[in-house]
Coordinates of C-alpha atoms in Angstrom, one line a residue:
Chain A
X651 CA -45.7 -22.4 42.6
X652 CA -45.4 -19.9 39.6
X653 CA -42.0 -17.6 39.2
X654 CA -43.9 -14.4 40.6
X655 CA -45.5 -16.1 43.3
X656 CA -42.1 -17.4 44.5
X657 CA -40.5 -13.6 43.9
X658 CA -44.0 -12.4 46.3
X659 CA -43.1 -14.8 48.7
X660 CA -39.5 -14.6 49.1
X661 CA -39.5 -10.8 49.4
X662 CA -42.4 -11.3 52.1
X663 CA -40.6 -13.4 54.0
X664 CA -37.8 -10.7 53.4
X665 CA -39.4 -8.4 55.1
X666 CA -40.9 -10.1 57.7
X667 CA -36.8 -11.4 59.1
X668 CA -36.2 -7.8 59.2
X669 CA -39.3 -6.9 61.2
X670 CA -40.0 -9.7 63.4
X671 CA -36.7 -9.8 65.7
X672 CA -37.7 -6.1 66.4
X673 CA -41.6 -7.2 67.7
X674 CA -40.8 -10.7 68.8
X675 CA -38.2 -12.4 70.9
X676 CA -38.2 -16.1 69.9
X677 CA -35.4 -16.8 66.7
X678 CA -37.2 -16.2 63.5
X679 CA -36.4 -19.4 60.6
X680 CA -39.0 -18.2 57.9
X681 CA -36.6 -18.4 55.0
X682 CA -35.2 -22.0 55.9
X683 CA -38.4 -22.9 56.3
X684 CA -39.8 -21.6 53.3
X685 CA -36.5 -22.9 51.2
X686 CA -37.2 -26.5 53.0
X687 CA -40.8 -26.4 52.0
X688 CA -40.8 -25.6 48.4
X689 CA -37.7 -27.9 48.0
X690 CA -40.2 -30.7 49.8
X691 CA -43.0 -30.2 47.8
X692 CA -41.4 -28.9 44.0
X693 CA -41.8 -31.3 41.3
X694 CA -39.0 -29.8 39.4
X695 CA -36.1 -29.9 42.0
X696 CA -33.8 -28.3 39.2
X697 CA -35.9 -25.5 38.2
X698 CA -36.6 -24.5 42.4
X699 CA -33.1 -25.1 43.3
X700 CA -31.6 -22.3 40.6
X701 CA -34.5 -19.8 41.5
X702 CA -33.7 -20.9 45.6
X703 CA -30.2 -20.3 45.0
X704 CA -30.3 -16.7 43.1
X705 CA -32.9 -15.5 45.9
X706 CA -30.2 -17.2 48.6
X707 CA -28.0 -14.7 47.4
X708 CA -29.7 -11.4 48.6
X709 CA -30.5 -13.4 51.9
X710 CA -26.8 -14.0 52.2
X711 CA -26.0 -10.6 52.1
X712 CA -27.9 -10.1 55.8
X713 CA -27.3 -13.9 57.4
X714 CA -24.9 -12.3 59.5
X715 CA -22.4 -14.3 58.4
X716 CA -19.2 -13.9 55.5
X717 CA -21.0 -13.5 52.0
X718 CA -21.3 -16.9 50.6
X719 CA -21.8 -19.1 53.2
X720 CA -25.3 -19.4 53.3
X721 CA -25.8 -19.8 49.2
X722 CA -23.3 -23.0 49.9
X723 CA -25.3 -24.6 52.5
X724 CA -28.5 -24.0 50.7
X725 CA -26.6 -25.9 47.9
X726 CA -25.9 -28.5 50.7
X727 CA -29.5 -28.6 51.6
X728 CA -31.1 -28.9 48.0
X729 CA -28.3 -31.7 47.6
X730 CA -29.7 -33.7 50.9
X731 CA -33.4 -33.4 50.0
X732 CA -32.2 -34.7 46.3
X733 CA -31.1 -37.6 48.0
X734 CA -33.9 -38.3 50.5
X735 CA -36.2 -37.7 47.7
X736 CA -34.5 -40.8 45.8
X737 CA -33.8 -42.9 48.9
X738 CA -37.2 -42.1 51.2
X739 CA -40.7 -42.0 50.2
X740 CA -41.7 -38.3 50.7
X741 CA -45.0 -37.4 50.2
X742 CA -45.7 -33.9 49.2
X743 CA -49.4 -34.2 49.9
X744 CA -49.4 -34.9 53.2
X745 CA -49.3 -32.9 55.5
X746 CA -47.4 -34.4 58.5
X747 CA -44.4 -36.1 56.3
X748 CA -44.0 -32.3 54.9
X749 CA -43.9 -31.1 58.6
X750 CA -41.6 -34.0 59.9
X751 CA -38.9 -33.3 57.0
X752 CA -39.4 -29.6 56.9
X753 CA -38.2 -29.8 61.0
X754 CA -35.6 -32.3 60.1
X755 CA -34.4 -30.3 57.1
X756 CA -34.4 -26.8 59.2
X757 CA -32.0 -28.2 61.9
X758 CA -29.7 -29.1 59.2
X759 CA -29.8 -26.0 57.6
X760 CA -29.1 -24.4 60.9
X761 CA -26.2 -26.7 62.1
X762 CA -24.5 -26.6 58.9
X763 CA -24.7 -22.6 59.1
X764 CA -23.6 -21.4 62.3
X765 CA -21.4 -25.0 63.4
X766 CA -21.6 -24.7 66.6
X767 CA -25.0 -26.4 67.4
X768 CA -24.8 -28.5 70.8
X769 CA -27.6 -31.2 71.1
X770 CA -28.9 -29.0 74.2
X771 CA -29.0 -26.0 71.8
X772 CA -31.3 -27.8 69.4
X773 CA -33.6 -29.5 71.6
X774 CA -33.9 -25.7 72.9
X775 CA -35.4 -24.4 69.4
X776 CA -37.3 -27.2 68.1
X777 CA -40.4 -25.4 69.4
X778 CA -39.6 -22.5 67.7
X779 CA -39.2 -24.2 64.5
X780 CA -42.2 -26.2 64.7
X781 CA -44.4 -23.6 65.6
X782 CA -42.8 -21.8 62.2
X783 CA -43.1 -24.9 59.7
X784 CA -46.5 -25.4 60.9
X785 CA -47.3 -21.6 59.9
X786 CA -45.6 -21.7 56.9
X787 CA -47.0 -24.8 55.8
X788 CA -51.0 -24.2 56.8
X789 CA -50.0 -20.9 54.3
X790 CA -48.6 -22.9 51.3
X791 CA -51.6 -25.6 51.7
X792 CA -54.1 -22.9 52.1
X793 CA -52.8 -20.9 48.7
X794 CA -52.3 -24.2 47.0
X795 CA -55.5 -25.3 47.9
X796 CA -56.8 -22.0 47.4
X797 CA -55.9 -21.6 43.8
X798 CA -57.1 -25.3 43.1
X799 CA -60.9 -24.3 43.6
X800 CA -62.6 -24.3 40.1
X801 CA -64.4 -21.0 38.9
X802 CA -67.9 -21.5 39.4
X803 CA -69.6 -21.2 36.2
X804 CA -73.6 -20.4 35.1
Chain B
X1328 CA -26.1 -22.2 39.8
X1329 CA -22.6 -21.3 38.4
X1330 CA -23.4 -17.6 38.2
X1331 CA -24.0 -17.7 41.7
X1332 CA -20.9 -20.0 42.9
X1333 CA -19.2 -17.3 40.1
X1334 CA -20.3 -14.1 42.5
X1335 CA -19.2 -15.8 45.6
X1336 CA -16.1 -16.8 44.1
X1337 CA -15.3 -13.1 42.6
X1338 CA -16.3 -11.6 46.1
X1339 CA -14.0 -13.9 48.0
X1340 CA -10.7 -13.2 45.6
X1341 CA -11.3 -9.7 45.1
X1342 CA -11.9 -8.3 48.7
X1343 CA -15.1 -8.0 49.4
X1344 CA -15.8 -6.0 46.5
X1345 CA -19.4 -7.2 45.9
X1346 CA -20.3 -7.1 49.5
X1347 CA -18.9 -3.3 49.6
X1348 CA -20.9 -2.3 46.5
X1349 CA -24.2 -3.9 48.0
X1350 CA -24.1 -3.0 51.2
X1351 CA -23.2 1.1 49.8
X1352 CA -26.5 0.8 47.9
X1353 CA -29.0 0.1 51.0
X1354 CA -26.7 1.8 53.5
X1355 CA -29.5 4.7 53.9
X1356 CA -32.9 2.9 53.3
X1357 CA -31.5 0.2 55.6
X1358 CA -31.0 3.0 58.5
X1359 CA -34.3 4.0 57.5
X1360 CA -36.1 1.0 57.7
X1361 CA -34.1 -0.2 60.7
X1362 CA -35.2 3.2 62.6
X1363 CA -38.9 2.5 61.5
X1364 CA -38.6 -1.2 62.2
X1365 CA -37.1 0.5 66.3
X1366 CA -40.2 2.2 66.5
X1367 CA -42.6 -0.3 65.5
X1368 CA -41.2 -2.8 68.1
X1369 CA -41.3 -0.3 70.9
X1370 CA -45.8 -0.5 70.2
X1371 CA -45.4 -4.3 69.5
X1372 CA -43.4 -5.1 72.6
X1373 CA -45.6 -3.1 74.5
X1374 CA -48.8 -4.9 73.3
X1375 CA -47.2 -8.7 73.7
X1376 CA -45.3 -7.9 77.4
X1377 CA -47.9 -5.3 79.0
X1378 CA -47.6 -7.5 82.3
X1379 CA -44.1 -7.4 82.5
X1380 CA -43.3 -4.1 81.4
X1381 CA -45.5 -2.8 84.6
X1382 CA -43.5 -5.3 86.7
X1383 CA -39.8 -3.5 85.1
X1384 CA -41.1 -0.1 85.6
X1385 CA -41.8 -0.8 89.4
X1386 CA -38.3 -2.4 89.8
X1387 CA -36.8 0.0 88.1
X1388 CA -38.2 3.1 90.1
X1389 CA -36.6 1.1 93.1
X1390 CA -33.3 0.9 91.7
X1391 CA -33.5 4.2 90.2
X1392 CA -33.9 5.6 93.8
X1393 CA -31.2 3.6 94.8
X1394 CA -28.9 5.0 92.4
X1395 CA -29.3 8.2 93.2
X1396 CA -28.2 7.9 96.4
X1397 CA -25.2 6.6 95.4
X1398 CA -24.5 9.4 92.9
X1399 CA -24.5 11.6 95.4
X1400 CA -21.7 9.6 96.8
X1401 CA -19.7 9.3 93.7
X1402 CA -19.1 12.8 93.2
X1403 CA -16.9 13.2 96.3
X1404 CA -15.1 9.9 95.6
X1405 CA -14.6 11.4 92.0
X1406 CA -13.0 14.2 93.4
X1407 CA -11.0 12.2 96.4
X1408 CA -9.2 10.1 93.3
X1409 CA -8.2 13.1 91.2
X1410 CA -6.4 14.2 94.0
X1411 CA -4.8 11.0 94.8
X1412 CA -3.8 10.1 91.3
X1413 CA -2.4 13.9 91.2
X1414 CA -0.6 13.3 94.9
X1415 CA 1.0 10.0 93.3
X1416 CA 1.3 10.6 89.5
X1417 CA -0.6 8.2 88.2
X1418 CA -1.2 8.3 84.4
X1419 CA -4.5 9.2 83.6
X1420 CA -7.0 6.4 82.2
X1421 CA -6.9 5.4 78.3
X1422 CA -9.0 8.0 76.4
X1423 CA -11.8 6.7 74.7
X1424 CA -13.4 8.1 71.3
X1425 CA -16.5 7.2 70.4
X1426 CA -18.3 6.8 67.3
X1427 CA -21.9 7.3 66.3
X1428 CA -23.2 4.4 64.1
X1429 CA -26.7 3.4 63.0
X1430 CA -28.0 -0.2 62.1
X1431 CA -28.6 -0.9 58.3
X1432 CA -29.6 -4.6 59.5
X1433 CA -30.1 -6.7 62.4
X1434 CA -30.2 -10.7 62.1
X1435 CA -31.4 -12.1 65.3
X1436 CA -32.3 -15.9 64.6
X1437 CA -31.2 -19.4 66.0
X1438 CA -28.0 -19.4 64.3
X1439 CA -26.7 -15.5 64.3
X1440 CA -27.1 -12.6 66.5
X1441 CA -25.6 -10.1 64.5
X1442 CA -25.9 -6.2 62.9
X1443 CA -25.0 -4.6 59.9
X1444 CA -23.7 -0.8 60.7
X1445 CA -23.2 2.3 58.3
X1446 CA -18.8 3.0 59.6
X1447 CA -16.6 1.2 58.1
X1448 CA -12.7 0.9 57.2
X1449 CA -12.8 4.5 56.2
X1450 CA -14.3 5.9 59.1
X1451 CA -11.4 4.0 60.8
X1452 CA -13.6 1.3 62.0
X1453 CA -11.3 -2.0 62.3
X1454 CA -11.8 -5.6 63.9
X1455 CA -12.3 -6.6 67.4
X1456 CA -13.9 -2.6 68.6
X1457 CA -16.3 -2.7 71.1
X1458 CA -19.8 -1.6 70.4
X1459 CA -21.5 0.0 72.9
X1460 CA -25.3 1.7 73.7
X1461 CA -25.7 4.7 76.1
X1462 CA -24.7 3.8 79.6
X1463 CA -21.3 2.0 78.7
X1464 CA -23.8 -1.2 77.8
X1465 CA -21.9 -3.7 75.7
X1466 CA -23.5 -4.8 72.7
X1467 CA -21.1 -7.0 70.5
X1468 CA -17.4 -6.8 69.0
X1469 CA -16.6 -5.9 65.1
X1470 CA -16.5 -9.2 63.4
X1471 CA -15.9 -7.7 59.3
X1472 CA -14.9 -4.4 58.3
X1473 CA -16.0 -3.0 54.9
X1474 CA -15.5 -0.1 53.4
X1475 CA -18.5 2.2 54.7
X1476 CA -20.3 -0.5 56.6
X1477 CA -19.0 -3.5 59.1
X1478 CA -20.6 -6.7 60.5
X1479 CA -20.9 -6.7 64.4
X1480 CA -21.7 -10.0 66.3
X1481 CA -23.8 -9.7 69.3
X1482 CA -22.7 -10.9 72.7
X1483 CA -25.7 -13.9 72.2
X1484 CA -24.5 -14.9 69.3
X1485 CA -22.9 -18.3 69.0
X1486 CA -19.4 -17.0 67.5
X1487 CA -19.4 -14.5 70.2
X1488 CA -16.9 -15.1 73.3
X1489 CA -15.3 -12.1 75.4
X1490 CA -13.8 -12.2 78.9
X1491 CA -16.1 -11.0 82.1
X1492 CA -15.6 -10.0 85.5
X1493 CA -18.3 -10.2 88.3
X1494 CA -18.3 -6.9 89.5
X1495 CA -17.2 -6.6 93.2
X1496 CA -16.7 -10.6 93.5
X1497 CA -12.6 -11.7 92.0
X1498 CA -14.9 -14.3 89.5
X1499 CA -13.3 -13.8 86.0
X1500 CA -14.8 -16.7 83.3
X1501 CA -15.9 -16.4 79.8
X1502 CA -19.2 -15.2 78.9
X1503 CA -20.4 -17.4 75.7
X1504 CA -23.5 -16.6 73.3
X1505 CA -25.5 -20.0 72.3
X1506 CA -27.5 -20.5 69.3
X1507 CA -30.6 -19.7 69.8
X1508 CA -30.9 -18.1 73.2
X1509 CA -31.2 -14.6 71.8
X1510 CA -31.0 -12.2 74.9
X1511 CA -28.6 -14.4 77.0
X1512 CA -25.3 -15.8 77.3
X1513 CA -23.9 -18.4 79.6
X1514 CA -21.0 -18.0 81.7
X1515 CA -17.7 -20.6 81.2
X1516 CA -15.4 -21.4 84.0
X1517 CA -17.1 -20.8 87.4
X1518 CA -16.6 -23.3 89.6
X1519 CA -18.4 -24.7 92.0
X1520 CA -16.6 -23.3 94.6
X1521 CA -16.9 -19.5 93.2
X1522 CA -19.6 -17.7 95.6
X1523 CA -21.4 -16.3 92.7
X1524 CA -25.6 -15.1 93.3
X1525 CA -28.4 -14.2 91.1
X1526 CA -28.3 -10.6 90.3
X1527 CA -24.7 -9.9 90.3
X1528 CA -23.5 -7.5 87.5
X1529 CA -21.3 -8.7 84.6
X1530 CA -18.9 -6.3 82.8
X1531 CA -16.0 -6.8 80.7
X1532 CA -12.7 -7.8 82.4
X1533 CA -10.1 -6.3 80.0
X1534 CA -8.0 -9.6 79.3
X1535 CA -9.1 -9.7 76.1
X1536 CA -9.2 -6.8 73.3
X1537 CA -12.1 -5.1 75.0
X1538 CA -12.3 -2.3 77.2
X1539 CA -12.5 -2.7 81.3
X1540 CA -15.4 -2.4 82.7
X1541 CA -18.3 -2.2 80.2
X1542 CA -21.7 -3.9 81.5
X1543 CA -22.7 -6.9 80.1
X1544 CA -25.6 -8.1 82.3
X1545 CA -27.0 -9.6 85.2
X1546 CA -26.7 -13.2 86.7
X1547 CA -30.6 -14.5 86.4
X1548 CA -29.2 -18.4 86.7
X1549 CA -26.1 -19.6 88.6
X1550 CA -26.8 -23.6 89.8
X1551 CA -24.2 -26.1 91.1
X1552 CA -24.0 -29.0 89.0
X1553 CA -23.4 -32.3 90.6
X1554 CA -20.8 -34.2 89.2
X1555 CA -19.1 -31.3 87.6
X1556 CA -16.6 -28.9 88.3
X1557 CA -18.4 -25.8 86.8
X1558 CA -21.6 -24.1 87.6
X1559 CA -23.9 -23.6 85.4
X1560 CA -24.7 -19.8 85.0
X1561 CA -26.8 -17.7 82.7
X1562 CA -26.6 -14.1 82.3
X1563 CA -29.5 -11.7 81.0
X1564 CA -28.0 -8.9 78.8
X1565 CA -28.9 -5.7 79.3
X1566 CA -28.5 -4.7 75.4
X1567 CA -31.7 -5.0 73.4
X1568 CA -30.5 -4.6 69.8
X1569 CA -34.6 -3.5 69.4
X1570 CA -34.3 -0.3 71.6
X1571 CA -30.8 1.2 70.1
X1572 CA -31.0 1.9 66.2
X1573 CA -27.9 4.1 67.2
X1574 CA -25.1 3.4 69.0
X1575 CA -20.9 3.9 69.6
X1576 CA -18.3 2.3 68.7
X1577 CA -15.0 2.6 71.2
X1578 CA -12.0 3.6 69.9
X1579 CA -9.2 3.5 72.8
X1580 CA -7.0 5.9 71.3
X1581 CA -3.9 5.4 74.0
X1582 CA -3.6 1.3 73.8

């Protein structure tokens, strides 16, 4: 994913966490998600982790929690898929290992943010974040895919 | 990565100076947006719950009939107690002063319930206030003051915890937001013994920090668990952080 692609998206996404909560009632994860994702599927975790982390910055601002939490997790997070990347075999082409460890990935992000998950509390929003990775991820496949069709020529 | 660890560092040493300075700049298109964002939901909630809109509007016509029945009531009470507490001396009740504030944010995901607002230290704003919406309806507690803006948690969110009365029943417990069940909290401390019943109201108590008698919501779960010795009980919260882009914090000036 190119730098101004990634800019698009995250202030999308930006958007979208601001306006959903006032349309919809089920919790919104889009930029978890979308951080999980790209950290999934980049082949250059350095170069996505420094442009995740400056863009976790204005997210941290409106988490709802003290400035700087969320940037630290995130660092948490990109640390963790680091090491699954080394120790598990990860495919980033297919599609259900992306979704699997995109879910798995979320309800980290979420338990190391707010502490106070219960097991009841997570089993509660697992549809919600399924239902939000599988959106997400049918987007990223469908612009990757997308951009991969070759220009017809005459 | 160490500019950013560098920011968070400087904010944390130097009192929220970079939070202050950010949340100054997009104080007014936040109210803007936020006010826009109020609007839209208002057409997009109506589209996505038509069905049970109809089914509110009929309920609340009852209650609304109801209600006025008892108003009619409450003005001779009203006017029965003044005398009393005149006849007996009694102090009058703590003054309250309320203050307008609009949303510049509103997170409302699995892991925080919580608003940004446009008041802050300098508009005397401090921790622990009450935040209300018309009709004395709680809506969260000041979590982090800054200068001209501070942080409110919601009543559903997980961090939030304030102490609640059943009105008319002596049942006092503890009503606690849980991550991810945004428009409800559940209550601690009922036990099984308690004679508690769907659609009794829930205000605030007054042991803690908060003002008596705000309205928190109405009981839509209370079940006896077997082997414990609490019930299980949910309450549905009459606040809708998508309906109010405006609302009041309390000030209790005499306490």
């Amino acid at each position: 994913m190119s730098f101004p692609v990634f800019l698009t998206s995250a202030a999308v996404i930006f958007v979208l966490e601001r306006l959903l909560p006032f349309i919809v009632i089920w919790p919104i994860f889009l930029f978890p998600v979308f951080a999980v994702i790209l950290l999934l599927k980049s082949r250059d975790l350095n170069q996505t982790a420094g442009r995740l982390a400056s863009t976790g910055l204005v997210f941290d601002f409106f988490s709802g929690y003290e400035f700087g939490r969320l940037t630290l997790v995130l660092l948490v997070l990109i640390f963790s898929i680091f090491l699954a990347k080394k120790v598990l075999v990860i495919n980033p082409s297919s599609f259900l290992s992306l979704l699997i460890f995109s879910v798995l990935f979320s309800a980290e992000y979420l338990i190391l943010l707010s502490f106070k998950f219960s097991a009841g509390e997570l089993w509660f929003q697992l549809p919600f974040w399924f239902l939000q990775c599988l959106i997400i991820l049918f987007i990223f496949t469908f612009v990757n895919d997308s951009r991969k069709i070759p220009h017809q020529t005459f | 990565m160490g500019l950013v660890l560098a920011l968070i560092g400087v904010n944390r040493f130097s009192d929220n100076s970079i939070s202050n300075l950010v949340y100054q700049i997009l104080r007014e298109p936040g109210i803007f947006f936020s006010r826009q964002f109020a609007k839209a939901s208002g057409y997009g909630r109506g589209v996505f719950d038509l069905k049970n809109i109809l089914g509110e509007n009929r309920r609340l016509k009852d209650e609304n009939a109801g209600l006025l029945g008892k108003l009619t009531n409450l003005s001779k009470l009203e006017k029965t107690n003044d005398l009393l507490r005149e006849q007996l001396n009694i102090q009058p009740e703590n003054e309250r002063r309320l203050v307008l504030i609009k949303i510049i944010n509103l997170t409302h995901n699995g892991a925080a319930s919580a608003i940004l607002v446009n008041k802050g230290a300098k508009d005397g704003i401090k921790k622990s206030m009450a935040i209300i919406s018309g009709g004395n309806v709680l809506a969260g507690v000041v979590k982090e003051v800054f200068d001209n803006s501070a942080r409110v948690i919601l009543l559903d969110d997980p961090r939030s915890l304030v102490s609640v009365r059943v009105l008319g029943k002596n049942i006092v417990g503890g009503a606690r937001g849980a991550a991810g069940r945004l428009g409800e909290v559940s209550l601690d401390l009922i036990t099984n013994q308690e004679n508690l019943a769907v659609d009794d109201l829930v205000t605030t108590s007054g042991f803690d920090n908060l003002p008596e008698g705000l309205l928190i919501g109405r009981v839509n779960r209370a079940e006896l668990s077997g082997g414990n010795l609490f019930k299980a009980v949910e309450v549905k919260l009459f606040f809708e952080p998508f309906n109010h882009p405006e609302l009041f914090v309390v000030d209790t000036l005499n306490e």
